[in-house]
Coordinates of C-alpha atoms in Angstrom, one line a residue:
Chain D
X1151 CA -67.1 24.3 -89.0
X1152 CA -69.0 21.0 -89.3
X1153 CA -66.3 19.3 -87.3
X1154 CA -66.5 22.0 -84.7
X1155 CA -70.3 21.3 -84.4
X1156 CA -69.4 17.6 -84.0
X1157 CA -66.9 18.5 -81.3
X1158 CA -69.6 20.5 -79.5
X1159 CA -72.1 17.6 -79.7
X1160 CA -69.5 15.3 -78.2
X1161 CA -68.9 17.9 -75.4
X1162 CA -72.6 18.2 -74.6
X1163 CA -72.9 14.4 -74.5
X1164 CA -70.0 14.0 -72.2
X1165 CA -71.4 16.8 -70.0
X1166 CA -74.7 15.0 -69.8
X1167 CA -73.2 11.7 -68.8
X1168 CA -70.8 13.2 -66.3
X1169 CA -73.4 15.4 -64.7
X1170 CA -75.5 12.2 -64.2
X1171 CA -72.5 10.6 -62.5
X1172 CA -72.1 13.7 -60.3
X1173 CA -75.8 13.6 -59.4
X1174 CA -75.6 9.9 -58.7
X1175 CA -72.6 10.5 -56.4
X1176 CA -74.7 12.8 -54.3
X1177 CA -77.7 10.6 -54.3
X1178 CA -75.7 7.5 -53.3
X1179 CA -73.7 9.0 -50.5
X1180 CA -74.8 7.2 -47.4
X1181 CA -76.4 9.1 -44.6
X1182 CA -79.9 10.5 -44.2
X1183 CA -80.1 14.2 -45.4
X1184 CA -82.9 14.8 -42.9
X1185 CA -80.5 13.9 -40.1
X1186 CA -78.0 16.5 -41.4
X1187 CA -80.7 19.1 -41.4
X1188 CA -83.0 18.3 -38.5
X1189 CA -80.5 16.5 -36.2
X1190 CA -81.0 13.2 -34.5
X1191 CA -84.1 14.1 -32.4
X1192 CA -86.7 15.0 -35.1
X1193 CA -89.9 13.1 -35.2
X1194 CA -90.8 10.8 -38.1
X1195 CA -93.4 13.3 -39.4
X1196 CA -90.9 16.2 -39.4
X1197 CA -88.5 13.9 -41.4
X1198 CA -91.2 12.9 -43.9
X1199 CA -92.2 16.4 -44.4
X1200 CA -88.7 17.4 -45.2
X1201 CA -88.2 14.4 -47.5
X1202 CA -91.3 15.5 -49.3
X1203 CA -90.0 19.2 -49.6
X1204 CA -86.7 18.0 -50.9
X1205 CA -88.4 15.5 -53.3
X1206 CA -86.1 12.8 -52.0
X1207 CA -88.7 10.0 -52.6
X1208 CA -89.1 10.7 -56.3
X1209 CA -87.4 8.3 -58.9
X1210 CA -83.7 8.9 -59.4
X1211 CA -84.2 10.1 -63.0
X1212 CA -86.9 12.6 -62.1
X1213 CA -84.6 14.0 -59.3
X1214 CA -81.7 14.2 -61.9
X1215 CA -83.8 16.1 -64.5
X1216 CA -85.0 18.5 -61.8
X1217 CA -81.4 19.0 -60.4
X1218 CA -79.9 19.4 -63.9
X1219 CA -82.4 22.0 -65.1
X1220 CA -82.0 23.9 -61.9
X1221 CA -78.2 23.7 -62.3
X1222 CA -78.4 25.0 -65.9
X1223 CA -80.2 28.0 -64.5
X1224 CA -77.4 28.5 -61.9
X1225 CA -79.4 27.1 -59.0
X1226 CA -77.3 24.3 -57.4
X1227 CA -79.5 24.0 -54.3
X1228 CA -78.7 24.9 -50.7
X1229 CA -76.1 23.6 -48.4
X1230 CA -77.8 21.3 -45.9
X1231 CA -75.4 22.5 -43.2
X1232 CA -75.1 26.2 -43.6
X1233 CA -78.4 26.8 -45.5
X1234 CA -76.3 29.0 -47.9
X1235 CA -77.0 28.7 -51.6
X1236 CA -74.4 26.3 -53.1
X1237 CA -73.9 28.6 -56.1
X1238 CA -72.8 31.4 -53.7
X1239 CA -70.4 29.1 -51.9
X1240 CA -68.9 28.1 -55.2
X1241 CA -68.6 31.6 -56.5
X1242 CA -66.6 32.3 -53.3
X1243 CA -64.3 29.2 -53.6
X1244 CA -63.8 28.9 -57.4
X1245 CA -61.5 32.0 -57.9
X1246 CA -59.2 30.7 -55.1
X1247 CA -58.7 27.4 -56.9
X1248 CA -58.4 29.0 -60.3
X1249 CA -55.7 31.4 -58.9
X1250 CA -53.9 28.3 -57.5
X1251 CA -54.0 26.3 -60.7
X1252 CA -53.3 29.1 -63.1
X1253 CA -50.3 30.3 -61.0
X1254 CA -49.1 26.7 -61.1
X1255 CA -49.4 26.5 -64.9
X1256 CA -47.4 29.8 -65.2
X1257 CA -44.7 28.4 -62.9
X1258 CA -44.7 25.1 -64.9
X1259 CA -44.2 27.0 -68.2
X1260 CA -41.6 29.5 -66.9
X1261 CA -39.5 26.7 -65.4
X1262 CA -40.3 23.7 -67.7
X1263 CA -40.0 25.3 -71.1
X1264 CA -36.5 26.7 -70.9
X1265 CA -35.3 23.5 -69.1
X1266 CA -36.8 21.5 -71.9
X1267 CA -35.1 23.6 -74.6
X1268 CA -31.8 23.4 -72.8
X1269 CA -32.1 19.6 -72.4
X1270 CA -32.8 19.2 -76.1
X1271 CA -30.1 21.6 -77.2
X1272 CA -27.4 19.7 -75.3
X1273 CA -29.1 16.3 -75.5
X1274 CA -27.2 13.4 -74.5
X1275 CA -24.9 15.4 -72.3
X1276 CA -24.6 15.6 -68.6
X1277 CA -26.9 18.8 -68.5
X1278 CA -29.6 16.8 -70.2
X1279 CA -29.1 13.8 -67.8
X1280 CA -29.3 16.2 -64.8
X1281 CA -32.4 17.9 -66.0
X1282 CA -34.0 14.5 -66.9
X1283 CA -33.3 13.0 -63.5
X1284 CA -34.8 16.1 -61.7
X1285 CA -37.8 15.8 -64.0
X1286 CA -38.3 12.1 -63.3
X1287 CA -38.0 12.7 -59.5
X1288 CA -40.5 15.7 -59.6
X1289 CA -43.0 13.5 -61.4
X1290 CA -42.8 10.9 -58.7
X1291 CA -43.2 13.2 -55.7
X1292 CA -46.8 12.9 -54.3
X1293 CA -48.3 16.4 -53.8
X1294 CA -49.0 16.1 -50.2
X1295 CA -45.5 14.9 -49.3
X1296 CA -43.8 17.7 -51.3
X1297 CA -46.1 20.2 -49.6
X1298 CA -45.1 18.9 -46.1
X1299 CA -41.4 19.0 -47.0
X1300 CA -41.8 22.6 -48.2
X1301 CA -43.5 23.6 -45.0
X1302 CA -40.8 21.8 -42.9
X1303 CA -38.1 23.5 -44.7
X1304 CA -39.3 27.0 -45.6
X1305 CA -41.7 27.7 -42.7
X1306 CA -40.6 25.7 -39.8
X1307 CA -36.8 25.5 -40.3
X1308 CA -36.0 28.7 -42.1
X1309 CA -39.1 30.7 -41.1
X1310 CA -39.3 32.5 -44.5
X1311 CA -42.8 31.8 -45.4
X1312 CA -46.2 31.2 -43.5
X1313 CA -47.0 27.4 -43.3
X1314 CA -50.7 27.8 -44.2
X1315 CA -53.7 30.1 -44.6
X1316 CA -55.3 32.2 -47.2
X1317 CA -56.0 36.0 -47.8
X1318 CA -58.3 37.2 -50.6
X1319 CA -56.2 38.7 -53.3
X1320 CA -58.1 42.0 -53.5
X1321 CA -57.9 42.6 -49.8
X1322 CA -54.1 42.2 -49.5
X1323 CA -52.3 41.2 -52.7
X1324 CA -48.9 40.9 -51.1
X1325 CA -50.1 38.6 -48.3
X1326 CA -52.2 36.6 -50.8
X1327 CA -49.1 36.0 -52.9
X1328 CA -46.8 35.2 -50.0
X1329 CA -49.3 32.5 -48.8
X1330 CA -49.6 31.1 -52.3
X1331 CA -45.9 30.5 -53.0
X1332 CA -45.6 27.1 -51.3
X1333 CA -48.9 25.7 -52.6
X1334 CA -48.1 26.9 -56.1
X1335 CA -44.7 25.1 -56.0
X1336 CA -46.4 22.0 -54.6
X1337 CA -48.8 21.7 -57.5
X1338 CA -46.6 23.3 -60.1
X1339 CA -43.4 21.1 -59.8
X1340 CA -44.9 17.9 -61.3
X1341 CA -46.5 20.0 -64.0
X1342 CA -43.1 21.7 -64.7
X1343 CA -41.6 18.3 -65.2
X1344 CA -44.2 17.3 -67.7
X1345 CA -43.8 20.5 -69.6
X1346 CA -40.0 20.0 -69.6
X1347 CA -40.3 16.4 -70.9
X1348 CA -42.8 17.4 -73.5
X1349 CA -40.7 20.3 -74.7
X1350 CA -37.6 18.2 -74.9
X1351 CA -39.2 15.5 -76.9
X1352 CA -40.9 18.0 -79.3
X1353 CA -37.7 20.0 -79.7
X1354 CA -35.7 17.0 -80.6
X1355 CA -38.3 16.1 -83.1
X1356 CA -38.4 19.6 -84.5
X1357 CA -34.7 20.0 -84.7
X1358 CA -34.3 17.0 -87.0
X1359 CA -36.7 18.4 -89.5
X1360 CA -35.7 19.9 -92.8
X1361 CA -36.8 23.5 -92.2
X1362 CA -34.4 23.6 -89.3
X1363 CA -31.6 22.4 -91.5
X1364 CA -32.6 25.0 -94.0
X1365 CA -32.6 27.7 -91.5
X1366 CA -29.1 26.7 -90.4
X1367 CA -27.9 26.4 -94.0
X1368 CA -29.2 30.0 -94.7
X1369 CA -26.9 31.2 -92.0
X1370 CA -29.4 31.8 -89.3
X1371 CA -27.7 32.0 -85.8
X1372 CA -27.9 28.8 -83.7
X1373 CA -30.1 30.6 -81.0
X1374 CA -32.3 32.0 -83.7
X1375 CA -32.8 28.6 -85.2
X1376 CA -33.6 27.0 -81.9
X1377 CA -35.9 29.7 -80.7
X1378 CA -37.6 30.9 -83.9
X1379 CA -38.0 27.7 -85.9
X1380 CA -37.7 24.7 -83.7
X1381 CA -39.3 26.1 -80.5
X1382 CA -42.3 27.6 -82.4
X1383 CA -43.1 24.2 -83.8
X1384 CA -42.5 22.4 -80.5
X1385 CA -45.0 24.5 -78.7
X1386 CA -48.1 22.6 -79.8
X1387 CA -47.6 19.4 -77.9
X1388 CA -46.6 21.6 -74.9
X1389 CA -50.0 23.4 -75.1
X1390 CA -51.7 20.1 -75.3
X1391 CA -50.0 18.6 -72.3
X1392 CA -50.8 21.8 -70.2
X1393 CA -54.5 21.7 -71.2
X1394 CA -55.0 18.1 -70.7
X1395 CA -53.3 18.1 -67.3
X1396 CA -55.8 20.7 -66.0
X1397 CA -57.8 17.9 -64.6
X1398 CA -55.0 16.5 -62.6
X1399 CA -54.2 20.0 -61.3
X1400 CA -57.7 20.1 -59.9
X1401 CA -57.1 16.8 -58.3
X1402 CA -53.8 18.2 -56.8
X1403 CA -55.8 21.1 -55.6
X1404 CA -57.8 18.8 -53.4
X1405 CA -54.8 17.6 -51.3
X1406 CA -52.9 20.9 -51.6
X1407 CA -55.8 23.0 -50.3
X1408 CA -56.2 20.6 -47.4
X1409 CA -52.6 20.8 -46.4
X1410 CA -52.3 24.6 -46.6
X1411 CA -55.8 25.3 -45.3
X1412 CA -56.8 27.2 -48.5
X1413 CA -60.6 27.6 -48.9
X1414 CA -60.9 26.4 -52.4
X1415 CA -63.1 24.1 -54.4
X1416 CA -61.0 21.0 -53.6
X1417 CA -61.3 21.5 -49.9
X1418 CA -65.0 22.1 -50.4
X1419 CA -65.3 18.6 -51.9
X1420 CA -63.5 17.0 -49.1
X1421 CA -65.3 18.9 -46.3
X1422 CA -68.7 18.3 -48.1
X1423 CA -68.0 14.5 -48.3
X1424 CA -67.1 14.4 -44.5
X1425 CA -70.1 16.6 -43.6
X1426 CA -72.4 14.6 -45.8
X1427 CA -73.4 17.9 -47.4
X1428 CA -74.8 16.4 -50.7
X1429 CA -75.7 19.6 -52.5
X1430 CA -72.3 21.0 -51.9
X1431 CA -70.5 17.8 -53.0
X1432 CA -72.6 17.7 -56.2
X1433 CA -72.2 21.4 -57.0
X1434 CA -68.4 21.5 -56.4
X1435 CA -67.7 18.3 -58.3
X1436 CA -70.0 19.5 -61.2
X1437 CA -68.1 22.8 -61.3
X1438 CA -64.7 21.0 -61.4
X1439 CA -65.9 18.7 -64.2
X1440 CA -67.3 21.6 -66.3
X1441 CA -64.0 23.4 -65.9
X1442 CA -62.1 20.4 -67.1
X1443 CA -64.3 19.7 -70.1
X1444 CA -64.3 23.4 -71.2
X1445 CA -60.5 23.6 -70.9
X1446 CA -60.1 20.4 -72.9
X1447 CA -62.2 21.9 -75.7
X1448 CA -60.2 25.2 -75.5
X1449 CA -57.1 23.2 -75.8
X1450 CA -58.2 21.5 -79.0
X1451 CA -59.2 24.9 -80.4
X1452 CA -55.9 26.5 -79.5
X1453 CA -54.1 23.6 -80.9
X1454 CA -55.7 24.2 -84.2
X1455 CA -54.8 27.9 -84.0
X1456 CA -51.2 27.3 -83.4
X1457 CA -50.8 24.6 -86.1
X1458 CA -52.8 25.5 -89.2
X1459 CA -52.1 22.0 -90.5
X1460 CA -54.4 20.5 -87.8
X1461 CA -58.0 20.7 -88.7
X1462 CA -60.5 19.7 -86.1
Chain H
X195 CA -56.9 -26.3 -88.2
X196 CA -56.8 -23.6 -90.7
X197 CA -57.6 -21.0 -88.2
X198 CA -54.9 -22.2 -85.9
X199 CA -52.4 -21.8 -88.8
X200 CA -53.4 -18.2 -89.1
X201 CA -52.7 -17.7 -85.5
X202 CA -49.3 -19.3 -85.8
X203 CA -48.4 -16.9 -88.6
X204 CA -49.5 -14.0 -86.5
X205 CA -47.5 -15.0 -83.5
X206 CA -44.3 -16.5 -84.8
X207 CA -42.6 -13.3 -86.0
X208 CA -43.7 -11.8 -82.6
X209 CA -41.5 -14.2 -80.6
X210 CA -38.1 -12.8 -81.6
X211 CA -38.9 -9.1 -81.0
X212 CA -40.2 -10.1 -77.5
X213 CA -36.8 -11.7 -76.7
X214 CA -35.0 -8.9 -78.2
X215 CA -37.0 -6.4 -76.2
X216 CA -36.1 -8.3 -73.0
X217 CA -32.3 -8.0 -73.8
X218 CA -32.8 -4.3 -74.7
X219 CA -34.5 -3.8 -71.4
X220 CA -31.6 -5.4 -69.6
X221 CA -29.2 -2.9 -71.2
X222 CA -31.5 0.1 -70.4
X223 CA -29.9 1.8 -67.4
X224 CA -33.0 3.7 -66.3
X225 CA -35.2 0.6 -66.8
X226 CA -32.8 -1.5 -64.7
X227 CA -32.8 1.1 -62.0
X228 CA -36.6 1.1 -62.0
X229 CA -36.7 -2.7 -62.1
X230 CA -34.3 -2.8 -59.1
X231 CA -36.5 -0.4 -57.1
X232 CA -39.6 -2.5 -57.8
X233 CA -37.8 -5.6 -56.9
X234 CA -36.7 -4.0 -53.6
X235 CA -40.3 -3.0 -52.8
X236 CA -41.6 -6.5 -53.5
X237 CA -38.8 -8.1 -51.4
X238 CA -39.5 -5.7 -48.6
X239 CA -43.1 -6.6 -48.6
X240 CA -42.5 -10.3 -48.8
X241 CA -39.8 -10.4 -46.1
X242 CA -41.5 -7.9 -43.8
X243 CA -41.6 -10.3 -40.8
X244 CA -38.0 -11.2 -41.2
X245 CA -36.5 -7.7 -41.7
X246 CA -38.3 -6.1 -38.8
X247 CA -37.9 -6.8 -35.1
X248 CA -41.2 -5.4 -33.9
X249 CA -44.7 -5.6 -35.4
X250 CA -46.3 -2.7 -37.1
X251 CA -48.9 -2.5 -34.4
X252 CA -46.6 -3.1 -31.4
X253 CA -46.7 -0.1 -29.0
X254 CA -43.8 0.9 -26.9
X255 CA -45.0 3.4 -24.3
X256 CA -41.5 4.2 -23.2
X257 CA -40.6 5.4 -26.8
X258 CA -43.2 7.9 -27.9
X259 CA -42.2 10.3 -30.7
X260 CA -38.6 9.2 -30.5
X261 CA -36.3 10.6 -33.3
X262 CA -34.4 8.0 -35.5
X263 CA -32.0 6.1 -33.3
X264 CA -30.1 2.7 -33.2
X265 CA -33.2 1.1 -31.7
X266 CA -35.7 2.6 -34.0
X267 CA -33.9 3.7 -37.2
X268 CA -37.0 5.6 -38.6
X269 CA -38.0 6.9 -35.2
X270 CA -41.3 6.2 -33.5
X271 CA -44.8 7.6 -33.8
X272 CA -47.3 9.3 -31.5
X273 CA -48.2 6.1 -29.6
X274 CA -44.7 4.5 -29.7
X275 CA -44.9 2.3 -32.8
X276 CA -41.9 1.8 -35.0
X277 CA -42.1 4.0 -38.1
X278 CA -39.6 1.6 -39.8
X279 CA -41.7 -1.4 -39.2
X280 CA -44.9 0.4 -40.3
X281 CA -43.2 1.6 -43.4
X282 CA -42.0 -1.9 -44.3
X283 CA -45.5 -3.4 -43.7
X284 CA -47.0 -0.5 -45.7
X285 CA -45.3 -2.0 -48.7
X286 CA -47.6 -5.0 -48.5
X287 CA -50.7 -2.8 -48.6
X288 CA -49.3 -0.6 -51.4
X289 CA -48.6 -3.5 -53.6
X290 CA -51.9 -5.3 -52.9
X291 CA -53.9 -2.2 -53.8
X292 CA -51.8 -1.3 -56.8
X293 CA -51.7 -4.8 -58.2
X294 CA -55.3 -5.4 -57.5
X295 CA -56.6 -2.2 -58.9
X296 CA -54.4 -2.1 -62.0
X297 CA -55.2 -5.8 -62.7
X298 CA -58.9 -5.1 -62.3
X299 CA -58.7 -2.0 -64.5
X300 CA -56.6 -3.8 -67.1
X301 CA -59.0 -6.6 -67.6
X302 CA -62.3 -4.6 -67.7
X303 CA -60.7 -1.7 -69.6
X304 CA -59.2 -4.1 -72.2
X305 CA -62.6 -5.8 -72.6
X306 CA -64.4 -2.6 -73.1
X307 CA -61.8 -1.4 -75.6
X308 CA -61.9 -4.7 -77.5
X309 CA -65.7 -4.6 -77.9
X310 CA -65.7 -0.8 -78.7
X311 CA -63.0 -1.0 -81.3
X312 CA -64.1 -4.4 -82.9
X313 CA -67.8 -3.6 -83.2
X314 CA -67.4 0.2 -83.9
X315 CA -70.5 2.1 -84.7
X316 CA -73.1 3.0 -82.0
X317 CA -71.6 0.5 -79.5
X318 CA -68.3 2.3 -79.9
X319 CA -69.8 5.8 -79.6
X320 CA -71.8 5.0 -76.5
X321 CA -68.9 3.2 -74.7
X322 CA -66.4 5.8 -75.6
X323 CA -68.6 8.7 -74.5
X324 CA -69.1 7.0 -71.1
X325 CA -65.3 6.6 -70.8
X326 CA -64.8 10.3 -71.8
X327 CA -67.3 11.3 -69.1
X328 CA -65.4 9.4 -66.5
X329 CA -62.1 10.9 -67.7
X330 CA -63.6 14.4 -67.2
X331 CA -63.3 13.8 -63.4
X332 CA -60.0 14.4 -61.8
X333 CA -58.9 10.9 -60.7
X334 CA -58.6 11.7 -57.0
X335 CA -62.0 13.5 -56.8
X336 CA -63.9 10.6 -58.4
X337 CA -62.0 8.0 -56.3
X338 CA -62.8 10.0 -53.3
X339 CA -66.5 10.1 -54.1
X340 CA -66.7 6.4 -54.8
X341 CA -65.0 5.5 -51.5
X342 CA -67.3 7.9 -49.7
X343 CA -70.3 6.0 -51.3
X344 CA -68.8 2.5 -50.6
X345 CA -67.3 3.3 -47.2
X346 CA -63.6 3.5 -46.5
X347 CA -61.7 0.1 -46.6
X348 CA -58.9 -1.6 -48.4
X349 CA -61.1 -3.3 -50.9
X350 CA -63.3 -0.3 -51.7
X351 CA -60.1 1.8 -52.2
X352 CA -58.9 -0.9 -54.6
X353 CA -62.3 -0.8 -56.5
X354 CA -62.4 3.0 -56.6
X355 CA -58.9 3.2 -58.1
X356 CA -59.7 0.4 -60.6
X357 CA -62.9 2.3 -61.8
X358 CA -61.0 5.5 -62.3
X359 CA -58.3 3.8 -64.2
X360 CA -60.6 1.8 -66.6
X361 CA -61.2 4.6 -69.2
X362 CA -57.5 4.9 -69.8
X363 CA -57.1 1.2 -70.5
X364 CA -60.3 1.2 -72.6
X365 CA -59.1 4.0 -74.8
X366 CA -55.7 2.6 -75.3
X367 CA -57.1 -0.9 -76.1
X368 CA -59.7 0.5 -78.5
X369 CA -57.0 2.5 -80.4
X370 CA -54.8 -0.6 -80.7
X371 CA -57.8 -2.7 -81.9
X372 CA -58.6 -0.2 -84.6
X373 CA -55.1 -0.8 -86.0
X374 CA -54.9 -4.5 -85.6
X375 CA -58.4 -5.1 -86.8
X376 CA -57.3 -4.1 -90.4
X377 CA -54.4 -6.4 -90.5
X378 CA -54.4 -9.2 -93.1
X379 CA -54.4 -12.1 -90.7
X380 CA -57.4 -10.8 -88.8
X381 CA -59.3 -10.3 -92.0
X382 CA -58.3 -13.8 -93.1
X383 CA -59.6 -15.2 -89.8
X384 CA -62.8 -13.4 -90.2
X385 CA -63.2 -14.5 -93.9
X386 CA -62.7 -18.1 -92.7
X387 CA -65.7 -17.7 -90.5
X388 CA -64.1 -17.3 -87.1
X389 CA -66.8 -16.0 -84.6
X390 CA -66.4 -12.4 -83.2
X391 CA -65.4 -13.5 -79.7
X392 CA -62.8 -15.9 -81.2
X393 CA -61.3 -13.1 -83.4
X394 CA -61.4 -10.6 -80.5
X395 CA -59.8 -12.9 -77.9
X396 CA -57.6 -15.2 -80.0
X397 CA -56.5 -13.0 -82.8
X398 CA -56.7 -9.4 -81.7
X399 CA -56.1 -9.5 -78.0
X400 CA -52.7 -11.1 -78.0
X401 CA -51.4 -8.6 -80.4
X402 CA -52.5 -5.6 -78.4
X403 CA -51.3 -6.9 -75.0
X404 CA -47.7 -5.6 -75.3
X405 CA -49.0 -2.0 -75.4
X406 CA -51.4 -2.6 -72.6
X407 CA -48.8 -4.1 -70.3
X408 CA -46.4 -1.2 -70.9
X409 CA -49.2 1.1 -70.0
X410 CA -50.1 -0.9 -66.9
X411 CA -46.7 -0.3 -65.5
X412 CA -47.2 3.5 -65.9
X413 CA -50.7 3.2 -64.5
X414 CA -49.3 1.5 -61.4
X415 CA -47.6 4.7 -60.3
X416 CA -50.8 6.6 -60.8
X417 CA -52.7 4.0 -58.8
X418 CA -50.2 4.4 -55.9
X419 CA -50.4 8.2 -56.0
X420 CA -54.2 8.0 -55.9
X421 CA -54.2 5.4 -53.1
X422 CA -51.8 7.5 -51.0
X423 CA -54.0 10.5 -51.7
X424 CA -57.1 8.7 -50.5
X425 CA -55.3 7.4 -47.4
X426 CA -53.9 10.8 -46.8
X427 CA -57.4 12.3 -46.7
X428 CA -58.5 9.5 -44.4
X429 CA -60.6 7.6 -47.0
X430 CA -58.2 4.8 -47.8
X431 CA -57.1 1.8 -45.8
X432 CA -58.3 2.3 -42.2
X433 CA -56.0 2.4 -39.2
X434 CA -54.3 0.6 -37.6
X435 CA -53.4 -1.1 -40.9
X436 CA -50.2 0.8 -41.9
X437 CA -50.7 2.8 -45.1
X438 CA -48.1 5.2 -46.3
X439 CA -50.4 8.0 -47.2
X440 CA -52.2 7.8 -43.8
X441 CA -48.9 7.8 -42.0
X442 CA -47.8 11.0 -43.8
X443 CA -51.1 12.6 -42.8
X444 CA -50.8 11.7 -39.1
X445 CA -47.2 13.0 -39.2
X446 CA -48.6 16.4 -40.2
X447 CA -50.1 16.8 -36.8
X448 CA -46.7 16.4 -35.2
X449 CA -44.5 18.9 -37.1
X450 CA -41.5 18.6 -34.9
X451 CA -41.4 14.9 -35.4
X452 CA -40.5 15.2 -39.1
X453 CA -39.6 11.5 -39.4
X454 CA -43.3 10.4 -39.1
X455 CA -44.2 11.8 -42.5
X456 CA -40.7 11.8 -44.0
X457 CA -40.1 8.1 -44.3
X458 CA -43.5 6.8 -45.5
X459 CA -43.5 9.7 -48.0
X460 CA -40.1 8.7 -49.2
X461 CA -41.3 5.1 -49.7
X462 CA -44.2 6.4 -51.9
X463 CA -41.8 8.6 -53.9
X464 CA -39.3 5.8 -54.5
X465 CA -42.0 3.2 -55.5
X466 CA -43.6 5.7 -57.9
X467 CA -40.2 6.5 -59.3
X468 CA -39.5 2.8 -59.8
X469 CA -42.8 2.2 -61.7
X470 CA -42.3 5.3 -63.9
X471 CA -38.6 4.4 -64.7
X472 CA -39.5 0.8 -65.6
X473 CA -42.6 1.9 -67.6
X474 CA -40.7 4.5 -69.5
X475 CA -37.9 1.9 -70.3
X476 CA -40.5 -0.7 -71.5
X477 CA -42.0 1.9 -73.8
X478 CA -38.7 2.9 -75.2
X479 CA -37.7 -0.7 -75.8
X480 CA -41.1 -1.9 -77.3
X481 CA -41.7 1.2 -79.4
X482 CA -38.7 1.8 -81.7
X483 CA -40.3 4.9 -83.1
X484 CA -40.0 6.7 -79.8
X485 CA -36.6 5.4 -78.9
X486 CA -34.7 7.9 -81.0
X487 CA -36.1 10.9 -79.3
X488 CA -36.4 9.5 -75.8
X489 CA -32.8 8.5 -75.2

């Protein structure tokens, strides 16, 4: 329990530092926010009045504390461009990105786990080699290139799937899923390869352990041994790799959402940067960072649950 | 004199394994494949003016959006430039950014890790929490923000990628320092009165470098992925300088001219694959504990 408290303090410290970085990013982005709001032709007085209202001339630390306390209360400011509250924009965008990332994780596990088990079971053979080569290649494909190849093949050449766009899930689930197939494959492929490699390594390790030999000696069937004894113990590192990769999935979402015109958090960051919409950039990046940090903590906790030998 | 002796004791047994590792690497098929790919990319970059007939910025108005042919083997782009020539010259940009950013990150990350692991205590806590905070950002998102602040250019992309890679090097270096710090020869050096910088740089650093260099070859592929992601989003190297990521992005506006994004993307894919294969092999060879399960 004390260690859990320690973990929590660590988490809060990390959140404080990273939130300061997020704030600094917004504050340091070039461009005058008053130009974004008032346009080029406003008078000096109008500008100064706005700077005063937004508190832009206060010291950085004062502005950070003000921003952070508001953020904790759920107020992330208003978009300089659309005048909408940033929190509302994020509430619209976040579910889209979460759907994309979680579906990618499911794909990665459904594909990666069995392949890893198969590769470990027949390790050293041609099946293993084949799976490993596919895995290595999948890890080397940049998200955006894979996305484009998928569109070229499945949308433009074969005409099976729409090339881009998004439908909210609750409006038309079928269309939503159809539009999600290519983006999910785009992000999920590299993740599947990681899961596969991790499963393979962990399975090989587990299968050389005494308890597996004991299970075999007791007459347990080969499938039973592999699935019930080896795989169960090999799952921990797999959980860790999935949890720790959540951040890179979010990064993948940035390019993938751009290619497939999906209105998610990643595209919000990119658009915000190009539009110099500071509050939006800060809010969106802060949300991403909080998600990553929380998922990392959950991964640690789950790891402990799965393996009673590990104590946090 | 006596301190020098200690260093000799530390390094002499290290010599033979290094040579052994080199031979093992030569016998590692995946590692050789990776090394061959990297060598090809380096040669392509160096020999670019010799292996191309037109410059990367040369425009041929009579050949706009031409599919691959005998004249233009990778086809031409929307203003009639050779995609082949641009892909070849793009290797120079890719290598400069990868080499520069990984080198910069390696030096600063190792320094931070050395200080953090050697001094421990509050210094360690503060430095590591800052590193954790940076690691909480998805690489591309943070790199994007840094470039947006500094302004898009080759140098700024290099700096941004270096900054996002520093924490990984720092954590690895710190972990290795914690192990090496407790070895007898380091304790001996300290007992004999060697100063902290001397112990850190002369006694500890050489002993953790192997790990860090292996890691650097794996980070090289991450750096290239980030660089191409930045260029793809329009925040990397600015046109007309040929950058693979940007070429892929432009190709997206001309769907029927698939060759515009296919070939530069293939170049990214192969280079990343090369770095990954080589890095994996280095790790297999230098870390005997892992070899059994990896191959």
